[in-house]
Amino acid sequence: MFDGPFDVFALIIAIIAVLIAIKASSQAAELRRRLASLEEMFYAQRQVQPPPLMPTQVQAEAPATTAAEPPPLAPEAEAAAPPLVTEEVSPPPLAASTEADAPPPLAASTEAYAPPPLPAPAPGFEERLGTRWVVWIGGLALALGGFFMVRYSIEAGLVGPGVRVFLGGLFAAALLGAGEWSRRKESISNIAALPIANIPAILTAAGTAVAFATIYAAYALYGFLVPATAFVLLGIVAMGTLAAALLHGPALAGLGVVGAFVTPILVSSGKPDYWALYIYLAIVTAASFGLARIRLWRWLAVTTIAFAVLWIFPGLDTSELQVAPHAFHAIAGFVLAALLVVCGFMFGPTIEDGEIEPVSSSSLGAYLFGAMLIVLSSAHADLALIVFTLLVGATLLVAWRAPAATGALGAAAATVFIVFAEWAVRANPDMLVLPGGPMPGVGPVATDSSVTLHLVMAAIFAAGFGIAGFLAQGRSNSTIIPVVWSAAAVATPIAILVALYARIAHLDRSIPFAILAVLLAAAFGAATEALARREDRPGTATSVALFATGTLGALALALTFALEKGWLTIALALMSLGTAWISLQRPIPVLRRLAAIFAAIVTARIGYDPRIVGDAVGTTPIFNWLLWGYGLPAASFWGASIFLRRRGDDPPLRIVEAAAILFTALLAFMEIRHLATSGRMTSPPSLLEFGLQVCVALAMAIGLERLRLRSHSIVHNVGAVALTAIAGLISVFGLLILENPWLLSSVDVGGLVFNLLLLGYALPAVLMLLLSYAVAGHRPVAYANTIAGAALVFALTYLTLEIRRFYHGPVLLYGATTGAEQYTYSIGWLGFGVVLLGVGILANSERARLASAAVIALTILKAFVIDMSTLTGVYRALSFMCLGIVLVAIGWLYQRILFRRQIAPPPAPQAST
């Protein structure tokens, strides 16, 4: 239609307009078809006649009819009606002799004989083609025809720019007039009640698209209109389209709202005027919300909110942010949404009591989100903070009056936390937290205007959410509404207190904040007691639990604020214990999940910094910060698991049990590392550390194996296997390979008997043997035998290393092996095998006897492979002599004691008969 790329733009507008109209027309046609089907069913039921009566029925009804009706006005000869049927049917016996067998009156039997209504047939291909598709394509052709006609006139030079604009406006007016005329002449668009396309809506949509394109061309292409005039005209077209939607349906509403919000993009100027923009958008929003309220079009309200929130972003990223007009836009949209969109508040739609409506809640939450963006983008300007505070307070008021908007409380609490959290992490001069206070004139003080305003806001928000959440209990018959109020009342003050603490105290010790946390805990405790004494109402039990949890949380924060940073871990663990105890007193499922959440948070905190307090762990063995940082959480989680198990086995219990096992193991491992490294936690591992870790892991595995038999807990089961696997990995790679004092490590093992070998090999062997007996009969045989085999390996390793200690001193890595040493190994192994055999015989243990056989077989192998080639002289002879004597003695023991063959006595002679 016009020059340049604006032809494509105009064409796109036309296509969009017609597509929107097509969708709406299809919906309207479906409604018309259903209405026609209902009308046919209604008339069919009213006009249906009973089936023909049999002759006997006619005779039986004749006296009753004569007595009931007045004499006819016509002669008697003409009054006789022709027979209903032509063929004679013999009546059944005694059918005509009694009136009792007469059929019921006609009026009473009409509905009984009425056939069921037939469903309306679906429109076929030909009907769709002739009544719908042709109309849709025709509407698109009208819009494109106007564009192409003007384009042709431009290319041919027939008309000038002014005439082109005039013709475009004239064509738009003609389409709009045709749409209105066809709407008033319903016969044109509704022939024989066919469900055809909505011709008036399509004509009006095409006219609106042409009007948009014409005004924009007059402004952008030819400069006939100044920006203000073009802006006003486009706004009038958009508003008119919204008004026409009252008559033509949702198609025009969608076109109008899109056109109204896109108009400011089409008309731009060098210096944006945000006041004019947001006043215009307020008018458009009011019209769109009003139309959505009148027609109850939820989609129109959602679309308007989405466009309105998007219009908050322009200008936020500039250094010259104009806070006042942006704040006006947020306030205007919030007020209009509260008045026209929120169900049950002022002019909004009605809704059942106790139901949370998504659009009502999300509409307020969207404008709260916009106000939050203004605060963050303006670096917490005073005006932005004040407006944000007003909108949050208004949200509480609207949610108090209209339960349908209760969901907006979650958005309000979230935006409040984001505002304060962003303010807390914003760069702050270090002078703010110096012990002596800030130096005069160097940096801001803690009571400057920004901090003071935030403190005032924090007090208002904490009091508002807390008091309103408490007073809202018992006002609704719904369960979810009081729970949402109580959750917001508990979470918001705690979140604000944490943000203020991070901003002002920089996470250091602060007695004033600890006092505030104690006061908050007291308030939550008082609310808990007050609600517990009330009568049982929907949601009261859950709300009591939430306030009680808030009490524990505030007390934990008080400990955190008053003590060092590491106490935060302990405080959260104590919250898990306290929540589990409360869940035992008041069996509410949410409390069990909260206990598990606290345990998960503490676990994540440990992953962030395993030392909990950084370098301030201390150098004292055992009694250092690790004992408190890991020991108290472990004890808390074990206690919480005991409380939770009394109410059943579920995922929250398993999470807490897993945390208890994890922290117990970490306590042991971290304390061992601290002991082995003398407080230098980053030092490399040693034989002492590996040995202690294996012993502790095996001892814990034994304890969990005993515990799981009573608890039948899958966590205890998996924990025992996991600790056994950890002990096995450390044993193989740590003790037998990396820190083996004969292979790779030059460690000083210590004294002759009481040394590291006793701790690293003998004690693990004993614990492995005990673990194998603990799992015997309760786990697969291969599992128990594997652990018993590991015990045998470690016992033999200890014996071997102890013999080498006798010959080489405390450092086993260096020095050649003498013949006497090799002979001592053989004698020692052989003696160990004999001891195992004796234990197996005395205790009747097949496992010990098999272990003895394995050790003796290894000794035999050593004798023939190593001793024969390395030993000389008397040592070689003694080695084989002792081996032979022992083997013969073992054979005798097996023959005479273990598997002694009894000679069967001769059979007794039988007595003769």
mmCIF file of N, CA, C and O in Angstrom, residues 648-682:
data_model
loop_
_atom_site.group_PDB
_atom_site.id
_atom_site.type_symbol
_atom_site.label_atom_id
_atom_site.label_comp_id
_atom_site.label_asym_id
_atom_site.label_seq_id
_atom_site.Cartn_x
_atom_site.Cartn_y
_atom_site.Cartn_z
ATOM 1 N N GLY A 648 6.457 -43.434 61.931
ATOM 2 C CA GLY A 648 6.502 -44.181 60.692
ATOM 3 C C GLY A 648 7.795 -43.944 59.930
ATOM 4 O O GLY A 648 8.607 -43.074 60.259
ATOM 5 N N ASP A 649 7.977 -44.758 58.898
ATOM 6 C CA ASP A 649 9.166 -44.700 58.053
ATOM 7 C C ASP A 649 8.781 -44.067 56.727
ATOM 8 O O ASP A 649 7.971 -44.621 55.971
ATOM 9 N N ASP A 650 9.337 -42.901 56.414
ATOM 10 C CA ASP A 650 9.009 -42.185 55.197
ATOM 11 C C ASP A 650 10.253 -41.453 54.705
ATOM 12 O O ASP A 650 11.301 -41.460 55.359
ATOM 13 N N PRO A 651 10.196 -40.805 53.529
ATOM 14 C CA PRO A 651 11.385 -40.104 53.005
ATOM 15 C C PRO A 651 11.973 -39.064 53.947
ATOM 16 O O PRO A 651 13.212 -38.990 54.053
ATOM 17 N N PRO A 652 11.198 -38.224 54.651
ATOM 18 C CA PRO A 652 11.841 -37.289 55.584
ATOM 19 C C PRO A 652 12.678 -37.995 56.654
ATOM 20 O O PRO A 652 13.778 -37.535 56.979
ATOM 21 N N LEU A 653 12.167 -39.091 57.212
ATOM 22 C CA LEU A 653 12.944 -39.830 58.200
ATOM 23 C C LEU A 653 14.242 -40.349 57.594
ATOM 24 O O LEU A 653 15.310 -40.276 58.218
ATOM 25 N N ARG A 654 14.180 -40.844 56.380
ATOM 26 C CA ARG A 654 15.378 -41.390 55.749
ATOM 27 C C ARG A 654 16.413 -40.295 55.487
ATOM 28 O O ARG A 654 17.622 -40.536 55.607
ATOM 29 N N ILE A 655 15.957 -39.099 55.142
ATOM 30 C CA ILE A 655 16.898 -37.996 54.936
ATOM 31 C C ILE A 655 17.599 -37.655 56.242
ATOM 32 O O ILE A 655 18.823 -37.458 56.289
ATOM 33 N N VAL A 656 16.840 -37.579 57.319
ATOM 34 C CA VAL A 656 17.428 -37.247 58.619
ATOM 35 C C VAL A 656 18.365 -38.358 59.076
ATOM 36 O O VAL A 656 19.460 -38.088 59.614
ATOM 37 N N GLU A 657 17.981 -39.614 58.891
ATOM 38 C CA GLU A 657 18.864 -40.719 59.269
ATOM 39 C C GLU A 657 20.153 -40.697 58.453
ATOM 40 O O GLU A 657 21.246 -40.952 58.990
ATOM 41 N N ALA A 658 20.036 -40.411 57.175
ATOM 42 C CA ALA A 658 21.237 -40.323 56.345
ATOM 43 C C ALA A 658 22.149 -39.189 56.825
ATOM 44 O O ALA A 658 23.384 -39.340 56.870
ATOM 45 N N ALA A 659 21.546 -38.057 57.200
ATOM 46 C CA ALA A 659 22.347 -36.950 57.727
ATOM 47 C C ALA A 659 23.019 -37.337 59.045
ATOM 48 O O ALA A 659 24.173 -36.960 59.298
ATOM 49 N N ALA A 660 22.311 -38.087 59.894
ATOM 50 C CA ALA A 660 22.906 -38.515 61.162
ATOM 51 C C ALA A 660 24.115 -39.410 60.924
ATOM 52 O O ALA A 660 25.179 -39.233 61.549
ATOM 53 N N ILE A 661 23.986 -40.374 60.019
ATOM 54 C CA ILE A 661 25.123 -41.259 59.721
ATOM 55 C C ILE A 661 26.263 -40.462 59.099
ATOM 56 O O ILE A 661 27.449 -40.642 59.438
ATOM 57 N N LEU A 662 25.920 -39.568 58.170
ATOM 58 C CA LEU A 662 26.953 -38.785 57.492
ATOM 59 C C LEU A 662 27.736 -37.925 58.479
ATOM 60 O O LEU A 662 28.981 -37.900 58.447
ATOM 61 N N PHE A 663 27.033 -37.224 59.360
ATOM 62 C CA PHE A 663 27.730 -36.329 60.283
ATOM 63 C C PHE A 663 28.512 -37.118 61.330
ATOM 64 O O PHE A 663 29.563 -36.659 61.787
ATOM 65 N N THR A 664 28.027 -38.277 61.712
ATOM 66 C CA THR A 664 28.799 -39.106 62.643
ATOM 67 C C THR A 664 30.100 -39.561 61.994
ATOM 68 O O THR A 664 31.182 -39.507 62.613
ATOM 69 N N ALA A 665 30.009 -40.015 60.751
ATOM 70 C CA ALA A 665 31.220 -40.442 60.048
ATOM 71 C C ALA A 665 32.164 -39.265 59.802
ATOM 72 O O ALA A 665 33.393 -39.386 59.970
ATOM 73 N N LEU A 666 31.596 -38.117 59.405
ATOM 74 C CA LEU A 666 32.443 -36.948 59.168
ATOM 75 C C LEU A 666 33.111 -36.469 60.452
ATOM 76 O O LEU A 666 34.271 -36.028 60.427
ATOM 77 N N LEU A 667 32.376 -36.543 61.555
ATOM 78 C CA LEU A 667 32.984 -36.169 62.832
ATOM 79 C C LEU A 667 34.201 -37.035 63.122
ATOM 80 O O LEU A 667 35.280 -36.526 63.479
ATOM 81 N N ALA A 668 34.047 -38.332 62.940
ATOM 82 C CA ALA A 668 35.164 -39.238 63.214
ATOM 83 C C ALA A 668 36.316 -38.995 62.248
ATOM 84 O O ALA A 668 37.487 -38.877 62.656
ATOM 85 N N PHE A 669 36.013 -38.896 60.960
ATOM 86 C CA PHE A 669 37.076 -38.733 59.969
ATOM 87 C C PHE A 669 37.786 -37.389 60.119
ATOM 88 O O PHE A 669 39.016 -37.311 59.999
ATOM 89 N N MET A 670 37.016 -36.322 60.362
ATOM 90 C CA MET A 670 37.637 -35.006 60.500
ATOM 91 C C MET A 670 38.474 -34.914 61.776
ATOM 92 O O MET A 670 39.558 -34.319 61.788
ATOM 93 N N GLU A 671 37.999 -35.493 62.851
ATOM 94 C CA GLU A 671 38.786 -35.496 64.081
ATOM 95 C C GLU A 671 40.065 -36.326 63.902
ATOM 96 O O GLU A 671 41.134 -35.963 64.429
ATOM 97 N N ILE A 672 39.963 -37.439 63.202
ATOM 98 C CA ILE A 672 41.159 -38.247 62.937
ATOM 99 C C ILE A 672 42.158 -37.456 62.100
ATOM 100 O O ILE A 672 43.368 -37.469 62.366
ATOM 101 N N ARG A 673 41.657 -36.778 61.108
ATOM 102 C CA ARG A 673 42.567 -35.983 60.277
ATOM 103 C C ARG A 673 43.197 -34.855 61.089
ATOM 104 O O ARG A 673 44.390 -34.554 60.932
ATOM 105 N N HIS A 674 42.390 -34.223 61.928
ATOM 106 C CA HIS A 674 42.931 -33.150 62.766
ATOM 107 C C HIS A 674 44.008 -33.699 63.704
ATOM 108 O O HIS A 674 45.063 -33.067 63.919
ATOM 109 N N LEU A 675 43.784 -34.876 64.254
ATOM 110 C CA LEU A 675 44.761 -35.487 65.153
ATOM 111 C C LEU A 675 46.026 -35.895 64.407
ATOM 112 O O LEU A 675 47.148 -35.667 64.873
ATOM 113 N N ALA A 676 45.862 -36.507 63.232
ATOM 114 C CA ALA A 676 47.016 -37.013 62.488
ATOM 115 C C ALA A 676 47.859 -35.893 61.893
ATOM 116 O O ALA A 676 49.066 -36.081 61.681
ATOM 117 N N THR A 677 47.260 -34.736 61.635
ATOM 118 C CA THR A 677 47.992 -33.623 61.007
ATOM 119 C C THR A 677 48.307 -32.513 61.990
ATOM 120 O O THR A 677 48.792 -31.453 61.564
ATOM 121 N N SER A 678 48.005 -32.713 63.274
ATOM 122 C CA SER A 678 48.256 -31.696 64.319
ATOM 123 C C SER A 678 47.569 -30.370 63.979
ATOM 124 O O SER A 678 48.129 -29.291 64.193
ATOM 125 N N GLY A 679 46.364 -30.457 63.445
ATOM 126 C CA GLY A 679 45.594 -29.254 63.147
ATOM 127 C C GLY A 679 45.802 -28.701 61.768
ATOM 128 O O GLY A 679 45.061 -27.799 61.357
ATOM 129 N N ARG A 680 46.800 -29.199 61.024
ATOM 130 C CA ARG A 680 47.023 -28.728 59.651
ATOM 131 C C ARG A 680 46.201 -29.613 58.718
ATOM 132 O O ARG A 680 46.673 -30.648 58.223
ATOM 133 N N MET A 681 44.966 -29.178 58.446
ATOM 134 C CA MET A 681 43.992 -30.029 57.760
ATOM 135 C C MET A 681 44.329 -30.286 56.296
ATOM 136 O O MET A 681 43.735 -31.160 55.670
ATOM 137 N N THR A 682 45.272 -29.535 55.729
ATOM 138 C CA THR A 682 45.616 -29.709 54.321
ATOM 139 C C THR A 682 46.847 -30.575 54.119
ATOM 140 O O THR A 682 47.329 -30.725 52.996
#
